[in-house]
Amino acid sequence: MKFGTKAIHAGLEHDPSTGAVMTPIYQTSTYAQASPGDHKGYEYSRTQNPTRAALERNLAALENGKFGLAFGSGLAAIDSVIKLLEPGDEVVATNDLYGGTYRIFIKVFEPLGIHFRFVDMTDLDEVRKAITERTKLIWAETPTNPTLKIIDISSLAVLATEAGCLLGVDNTFATPYLQQPLKLGADIVMHSVTKYLGGHSDVVMGALVVNDEALAEKLYFLQNSCGAVCGPMDAFLVLRGIKTLHLRMEAHCINAMQIANFLREHPAVDQIYWPGFEDHANHEVAVEQMKDFGGMVSFSLKGDRLEDAMKVCSGTEIFTLAESLGGVESLIGHPASMTHAAIPAEERRKTGVVDSLIRLSVGVEDIDDLLEDLEQALNQVQS
Ligand SMILES: Cc1ncc(COP(=O)(O)O)c(C=O)c1O
């Protein structure tokens, strides 16, 4: 099946008891057994639920993987990955990570004895230097958040194989429509399903997809043992969202391209981060491993004044000032005080998250309205 067909059909069947075309919401915690252990494959909904199972099969198919797991949030999915490790193990991670990922690594797992090294993964020598015999996992986010660097997944996979460790990729920004890390050699793909997969800003959810059966068994064990699963209603909403993933992503990419081009010409804008520009430092890698350049655009303002960034973020009318991304509606955010506030100021500035940096999650509204909205907000800074 091609992607658009998979998004609508993969892993799904008409309900065997009624013929319902849409997967029903199996809002049940438990399942009748004829005699102890004699059941229809479902015992208790933390372990297995038919609506969640349909979503997990669908997610696996979209990522070209064999096994999918859905969690209560993206961070719950990451939590299970790090619990594969033991005290003394090391992780080499992208230095330009989502703030919450940085926080769980440093504040939750570092005190439990797992050590994290953060490097600029666009420089493969940096990654090579950070790997030791204790490295058990390389964790990459690409495009990175919020400065949209592109990391070469195939090259990281080679380094991970040489080091005998796992490669995990947070594919939240790209989605499987634009990039499929398992095909490029990754072992684990992770999603904040909350974002593009859900697509309508109405669900918090996470997911993992893997190909290796032994790894999948360990992760299913952790999913059930730690219990951070999603509910059946949320699984239903995401199944519905995914049916238009390919259509939405195409619209996001076209709108983001037009906005990036508009910002590039605007006199108030300083740096602009969008991997579609030919002079973007990692443009070639993006062309190689992505189908298009995604719906995210970040930019900083001339003079790098916090108060100017605040004016722009509060001045838009169609772009809503809010955390999160990936929904059909456009959002505007200020990483330094919002998504990346958990990262110490010095660390975040090193990765380009300066005080005036603004991040756009470009939605699928009419482009003329979006451009007009940005123009009037940016003009408030100039006046
Ligand atoms: C790239 C990325 N990874 C992980 C997460 C965490 O996911 P969640 O908020 O669903 O726990 C986020 C949330 O913003 C994210 O943007």
Coordinates of C-alpha atoms and ligand atoms in Angstrom, one line a residue:
M1 CA 0.0 0.0 0.0
K2 CA 1.1 3.6 -0.7
F3 CA 1.2 6.1 2.3
G4 CA -2.3 7.7 1.8
T5 CA -3.9 4.2 1.6
K6 CA -2.1 3.0 4.7
A7 CA -3.1 6.1 6.6
I8 CA -6.7 5.3 6.0
H9 CA -6.7 1.4 6.1
A10 CA -3.5 -0.1 7.5
G11 CA -4.0 -2.3 10.5
L12 CA -7.8 -1.7 10.6
E13 CA -10.7 -4.1 9.9
H14 CA -14.4 -3.6 10.0
D15 CA -15.7 -4.5 13.4
P16 CA -16.2 -8.3 13.4
S17 CA -19.3 -8.2 15.6
T18 CA -21.3 -5.4 13.8
G19 CA -19.5 -4.5 10.6
A20 CA -18.9 -1.0 11.9
V21 CA -16.6 0.7 9.4
M22 CA -14.9 2.9 12.0
T23 CA -13.0 1.2 14.8
P24 CA -15.3 1.3 17.8
I25 CA -14.2 2.9 21.1
Y26 CA -13.9 -0.1 23.4
Q27 CA -14.5 1.9 26.5
T28 CA -13.9 -1.1 28.9
S29 CA -11.3 -1.9 31.5
T30 CA -11.8 -5.6 31.5
Y31 CA -13.1 -8.6 29.4
A32 CA -15.2 -11.6 30.2
Q33 CA -13.5 -15.0 30.4
A34 CA -15.4 -18.3 29.9
S35 CA -13.1 -20.0 32.4
P36 CA -9.9 -18.7 34.0
G37 CA -7.5 -17.9 31.1
D38 CA -10.1 -18.7 28.4
H39 CA -10.6 -15.3 26.7
K40 CA -10.6 -13.7 23.3
G41 CA -7.1 -12.2 23.5
Y42 CA -8.0 -9.4 25.8
E43 CA -7.9 -9.6 29.6
Y44 CA -7.4 -6.1 31.0
S45 CA -7.1 -2.7 29.2
R46 CA -3.7 -1.6 30.6
T47 CA -2.3 -4.7 28.8
Q48 CA -4.4 -4.7 25.7
N49 CA -7.4 -2.8 24.3
P50 CA -8.9 -3.3 20.8
T51 CA -9.1 0.4 19.9
R52 CA -5.5 1.0 21.1
A53 CA -4.4 -2.2 19.3
A54 CA -5.9 -1.0 16.0
L55 CA -4.0 2.3 16.4
E56 CA -0.8 0.5 17.3
R57 CA -1.0 -1.6 14.1
N58 CA -1.7 1.5 12.0
L59 CA 1.2 3.4 13.5
A60 CA 3.6 0.5 12.9
A61 CA 2.5 0.3 9.2
L62 CA 3.0 4.1 8.7
E63 CA 6.5 3.9 10.0
N64 CA 7.3 0.7 8.1
G65 CA 7.8 -1.1 11.4
K66 CA 6.4 -4.4 12.7
F67 CA 5.5 -3.4 16.3
G68 CA 3.7 -0.2 17.5
L69 CA 3.0 0.9 21.1
A70 CA 0.8 3.8 22.1
F71 CA 1.4 5.7 25.4
G72 CA -0.4 8.3 27.5
S73 CA 2.1 11.0 26.2
G74 CA 5.2 11.5 24.2
L75 CA 7.2 11.7 27.4
A76 CA 5.7 8.4 28.6
A77 CA 7.0 6.8 25.4
I78 CA 10.5 8.3 26.0
D79 CA 10.3 7.1 29.7
S80 CA 9.9 3.5 28.5
V81 CA 12.8 3.8 26.1
I82 CA 15.2 5.0 28.8
K83 CA 13.9 2.3 31.2
L84 CA 15.5 -0.2 28.8
L85 CA 18.9 1.0 30.2
E86 CA 20.7 0.3 33.5
P87 CA 22.6 2.5 36.0
G88 CA 26.0 3.3 34.5
D89 CA 24.8 3.2 30.9
E90 CA 25.2 6.3 28.8
V91 CA 23.1 8.1 26.2
V92 CA 24.4 10.4 23.5
A93 CA 21.6 12.9 22.7
T94 CA 20.9 15.9 20.4
N95 CA 21.8 19.2 22.1
D96 CA 18.8 20.9 20.6
L97 CA 16.1 18.8 22.2
Y98 CA 12.5 19.5 23.2
G99 CA 12.8 20.9 26.7
G100 CA 10.7 18.2 28.3
T101 CA 12.9 15.5 26.9
Y102 CA 15.9 17.3 28.3
R103 CA 14.1 17.5 31.6
I104 CA 13.2 13.8 31.9
F105 CA 16.8 12.9 31.0
I106 CA 18.5 15.3 33.4
K107 CA 16.1 15.6 36.3
V108 CA 14.6 12.0 36.3
F109 CA 17.1 9.6 34.9
E110 CA 20.5 11.2 35.6
P111 CA 19.9 10.9 39.4
L112 CA 19.1 7.2 38.8
G113 CA 22.5 6.7 37.4
I114 CA 22.1 7.1 33.6
H115 CA 24.5 9.6 32.1
F116 CA 23.6 11.9 29.2
R117 CA 25.9 13.7 26.8
F118 CA 24.4 16.4 24.6
V119 CA 26.1 17.1 21.3
D120 CA 25.5 18.9 18.0
M121 CA 24.6 15.9 15.9
T122 CA 24.9 17.8 12.6
D123 CA 28.7 17.3 13.3
L124 CA 29.2 13.5 13.2
D125 CA 32.7 13.8 14.7
E126 CA 31.1 15.3 17.8
V127 CA 28.8 12.2 18.1
R128 CA 31.8 9.8 17.5
K129 CA 33.8 11.6 20.2
A130 CA 30.9 11.3 22.7
I131 CA 30.4 7.6 22.3
T132 CA 32.1 5.4 24.9
E133 CA 32.0 1.7 25.6
R134 CA 29.1 2.5 28.0
T135 CA 27.0 4.1 25.4
K136 CA 23.8 2.1 25.0
L137 CA 21.6 4.6 23.1
I138 CA 21.9 7.4 20.6
W139 CA 18.9 9.7 20.8
A140 CA 18.2 12.1 17.9
E141 CA 15.5 14.6 17.2
T142 CA 15.3 15.8 13.6
P143 CA 14.3 18.3 12.5
T144 CA 15.5 19.7 15.8
N145 CA 13.3 21.9 18.0
P146 CA 13.2 24.9 17.6
T147 CA 16.1 25.7 15.3
L148 CA 15.2 23.0 12.7
K149 CA 18.7 21.6 12.1
I150 CA 18.6 18.3 10.2
I151 CA 20.5 15.3 11.4
D152 CA 21.7 12.6 9.1
I153 CA 19.9 9.5 10.3
S154 CA 21.7 7.0 8.1
S155 CA 25.1 8.2 9.3
L156 CA 24.0 8.0 12.9
A157 CA 22.8 4.4 12.2
V158 CA 26.3 3.5 11.0
L159 CA 27.8 5.0 14.2
A160 CA 25.2 3.1 16.4
T161 CA 26.0 -0.2 14.7
E162 CA 29.7 0.4 15.1
A163 CA 29.2 1.2 18.8
G164 CA 26.8 -1.8 19.3
C165 CA 24.1 0.5 20.7
L166 CA 20.5 1.4 19.8
L167 CA 19.5 4.4 17.7
G168 CA 16.2 6.1 18.7
V169 CA 14.7 8.9 16.6
D170 CA 12.0 11.4 17.8
N171 CA 10.1 11.7 14.5
T172 CA 7.5 14.2 15.9
F173 CA 8.3 17.1 13.7
A174 CA 8.7 15.2 10.4
T175 CA 6.0 12.6 10.8
P176 CA 6.2 9.3 8.9
Y177 CA 4.8 11.1 5.8
L178 CA 8.0 13.1 5.4
Q179 CA 10.6 10.8 7.0
Q180 CA 10.8 7.1 8.0
P181 CA 13.7 6.6 10.4
L182 CA 13.5 2.8 10.5
K183 CA 14.1 2.6 6.8
L184 CA 17.2 4.8 7.4
G185 CA 18.6 2.3 10.0
A186 CA 17.1 3.5 13.3
D187 CA 16.0 0.9 15.9
I188 CA 13.3 2.9 17.6
V189 CA 11.0 5.6 16.3
M190 CA 9.2 7.8 18.8
H191 CA 6.3 10.3 18.4
S192 CA 4.6 12.9 20.4
V193 CA 1.3 11.8 18.8
T194 CA -0.1 14.9 20.4
K195 CA 1.3 16.9 17.4
Y196 CA 0.8 16.0 13.7
L197 CA -0.4 12.5 14.0
G198 CA -3.3 13.5 16.2
G199 CA -3.4 16.7 14.1
H200 CA -6.3 18.5 15.8
S201 CA -4.8 19.7 19.2
D202 CA -7.3 17.6 21.1
V203 CA -5.3 14.6 22.4
V204 CA -2.1 14.1 24.4
M205 CA -0.4 10.8 23.4
G206 CA 2.9 9.2 22.6
A207 CA 4.1 6.2 20.5
L208 CA 7.0 4.0 19.7
V209 CA 7.5 1.8 16.6
V210 CA 10.2 -0.9 16.3
N211 CA 11.1 -3.8 14.0
D212 CA 13.0 -6.1 16.3
E213 CA 10.8 -8.6 18.1
A214 CA 13.0 -8.9 21.2
L215 CA 13.2 -5.1 21.6
A216 CA 9.4 -4.9 21.1
E217 CA 8.8 -7.6 23.9
K218 CA 10.9 -5.5 26.3
L219 CA 9.0 -2.3 25.4
Y220 CA 5.5 -4.1 25.7
F221 CA 6.7 -5.4 29.1
L222 CA 7.5 -1.8 30.2
Q223 CA 4.3 -0.4 28.7
N224 CA 2.3 -2.8 30.7
S225 CA 4.4 -2.8 33.9
C226 CA 4.7 1.0 34.2
G227 CA 1.2 1.5 32.9
A228 CA 1.4 4.8 31.0
V229 CA -1.1 3.8 28.3
C230 CA -3.5 5.9 26.4
G231 CA -7.3 5.5 26.7
P232 CA -9.6 4.1 24.0
M233 CA -11.3 7.4 23.3
D234 CA -7.9 9.0 22.6
A235 CA -6.9 6.1 20.4
F236 CA -10.1 6.6 18.4
L237 CA -9.4 10.3 17.9
V238 CA -5.9 9.7 16.7
L239 CA -7.1 7.0 14.3
R240 CA -9.5 9.5 12.9
G241 CA -6.7 12.2 12.7
I242 CA -4.3 9.9 10.9
K243 CA -6.7 9.4 8.1
T244 CA -5.9 12.9 6.8
L245 CA -2.2 12.9 7.8
H246 CA -0.9 12.9 4.2
L247 CA -3.3 15.7 3.1
R248 CA -2.6 17.8 6.1
M249 CA 1.2 17.5 5.8
E250 CA 1.1 18.6 2.2
A251 CA -0.9 21.7 3.1
H252 CA 1.4 22.4 6.2
C253 CA 4.5 22.2 4.0
I254 CA 3.2 24.5 1.3
N255 CA 2.0 27.1 3.8
A256 CA 5.3 26.9 5.7
M257 CA 7.3 27.4 2.5
Q258 CA 5.4 30.6 1.7
I259 CA 5.8 31.9 5.2
A260 CA 9.5 31.2 5.3
N261 CA 9.9 33.1 2.0
F262 CA 7.8 36.0 3.3
L263 CA 9.9 36.2 6.6
R264 CA 13.1 36.1 4.7
E265 CA 12.2 39.4 3.0
H266 CA 10.9 41.1 6.1
P267 CA 13.1 43.9 7.5
A268 CA 12.4 43.1 11.2
V269 CA 13.6 39.5 10.8
D270 CA 17.1 38.5 11.6
Q271 CA 17.8 34.7 11.4
I272 CA 15.3 32.4 9.8
Y273 CA 15.3 28.7 10.3
W274 CA 13.6 26.5 7.6
P275 CA 15.4 23.5 6.1
G276 CA 13.9 24.2 2.6
F277 CA 16.3 27.1 1.9
E278 CA 19.2 26.0 -0.3
D279 CA 21.6 27.9 2.0
H280 CA 20.3 26.2 5.2
A281 CA 23.4 24.4 6.6
N282 CA 21.7 20.9 6.4
H283 CA 19.6 21.4 3.3
E284 CA 21.2 18.6 1.4
V285 CA 20.6 16.1 4.2
A286 CA 16.9 17.3 4.3
V287 CA 16.5 16.7 0.6
E288 CA 18.1 13.2 1.0
Q289 CA 16.0 11.9 3.9
M290 CA 12.8 13.9 3.9
K291 CA 10.0 14.1 1.3
D292 CA 9.4 17.8 2.0
F293 CA 10.5 20.4 4.7
G294 CA 7.7 20.3 7.2
G295 CA 5.3 22.8 8.7
M296 CA 7.6 24.5 11.3
V297 CA 9.4 27.8 10.8
S298 CA 11.5 29.6 13.4
F299 CA 13.0 33.1 13.3
S300 CA 14.7 35.7 15.4
L301 CA 14.3 39.5 15.3
K302 CA 16.9 42.1 14.5
G303 CA 18.4 43.5 17.8
D304 CA 17.4 40.3 19.7
R305 CA 15.1 42.1 22.1
L306 CA 12.8 40.0 24.4
E307 CA 10.2 42.8 24.4
D308 CA 10.0 42.7 20.6
A309 CA 9.4 39.0 20.6
M310 CA 6.7 39.4 23.2
K311 CA 5.0 42.1 21.1
V312 CA 5.0 39.8 18.0
C313 CA 3.8 36.7 20.0
S314 CA 1.0 38.7 21.6
G315 CA 0.2 40.7 18.4
T316 CA -1.1 37.9 16.1
E317 CA -4.7 37.2 15.7
I318 CA -4.9 34.0 13.6
F319 CA -1.7 32.5 15.0
T320 CA -2.6 31.5 18.6
L321 CA 0.0 32.0 21.2
A322 CA 0.2 28.5 22.7
E323 CA 2.5 25.6 23.5
S324 CA 2.4 22.6 21.2
L325 CA 2.4 22.3 17.4
G326 CA 1.2 20.1 14.6
G327 CA -2.5 20.9 14.6
V328 CA -4.6 22.3 11.7
E329 CA -4.6 25.7 13.3
S330 CA -1.5 27.9 13.3
L331 CA 0.3 28.5 16.6
I332 CA 3.0 30.9 17.6
G333 CA 5.4 30.3 20.5
H334 CA 8.4 31.8 22.3
P335 CA 10.7 28.9 23.0
A336 CA 13.0 30.6 25.6
S337 CA 10.0 31.2 28.0
M338 CA 7.7 28.4 26.9
T339 CA 8.8 25.0 25.4
H340 CA 12.5 25.4 26.3
A341 CA 12.2 27.1 29.7
A342 CA 13.4 23.9 31.3
I343 CA 16.8 24.3 29.7
P344 CA 19.3 26.6 31.5
A345 CA 19.6 30.0 29.7
E346 CA 23.3 29.5 28.8
E347 CA 22.7 26.0 27.3
R348 CA 19.7 27.2 25.2
R349 CA 21.5 30.3 23.8
K350 CA 24.4 28.0 22.7
T351 CA 21.9 26.2 20.4
G352 CA 20.4 29.4 19.0
V353 CA 17.4 29.7 21.3
V354 CA 18.0 33.4 21.8
D355 CA 15.6 35.8 23.6
S356 CA 13.9 36.9 20.4
L357 CA 13.5 33.5 18.8
I358 CA 9.9 32.8 17.7
R359 CA 8.6 29.4 16.6
L360 CA 5.6 29.0 14.2
S361 CA 3.6 25.9 13.8
V362 CA 2.1 26.8 10.4
G363 CA -1.4 25.5 10.1
V364 CA -3.6 24.8 7.1
E365 CA -5.6 28.0 7.0
D366 CA -5.7 30.2 3.9
I367 CA -2.2 31.4 3.3
D368 CA -3.2 35.0 2.6
D369 CA -4.8 35.4 6.0
L370 CA -1.7 33.9 7.7
L371 CA 0.7 36.2 5.8
E372 CA -1.4 39.3 6.6
D373 CA -1.5 38.3 10.3
L374 CA 2.3 38.0 10.5
E375 CA 2.8 41.2 8.7
Q376 CA 0.6 43.2 11.0
A377 CA 2.3 41.7 14.1
L378 CA 5.8 42.3 12.8
N379 CA 4.9 45.9 11.9
Q380 CA 4.2 46.5 15.6
V381 CA 7.9 45.9 16.3
Q382 CA 9.0 48.3 13.6
S383 CA 6.8 51.2 14.7
Ligands
LIG1 C1 9.8 16.9 19.6 C2 9.0 16.5 20.8 N1 9.2 15.4 21.4 C3 8.5 15.0 22.5 C4 7.5 15.8 23.0 C5 6.8 15.4 24.3 O1 5.5 14.9 23.9 P1 4.2 15.0 24.8 O2 4.0 16.5 25.1 O3 3.2 14.3 24.0 O4 4.5 14.3 26.1 C6 7.2 17.0 22.4 C7 6.2 17.9 23.0 O5 6.1 19.1 22.7 C8 8.0 17.4 21.3 O6 7.7 18.6 20.6

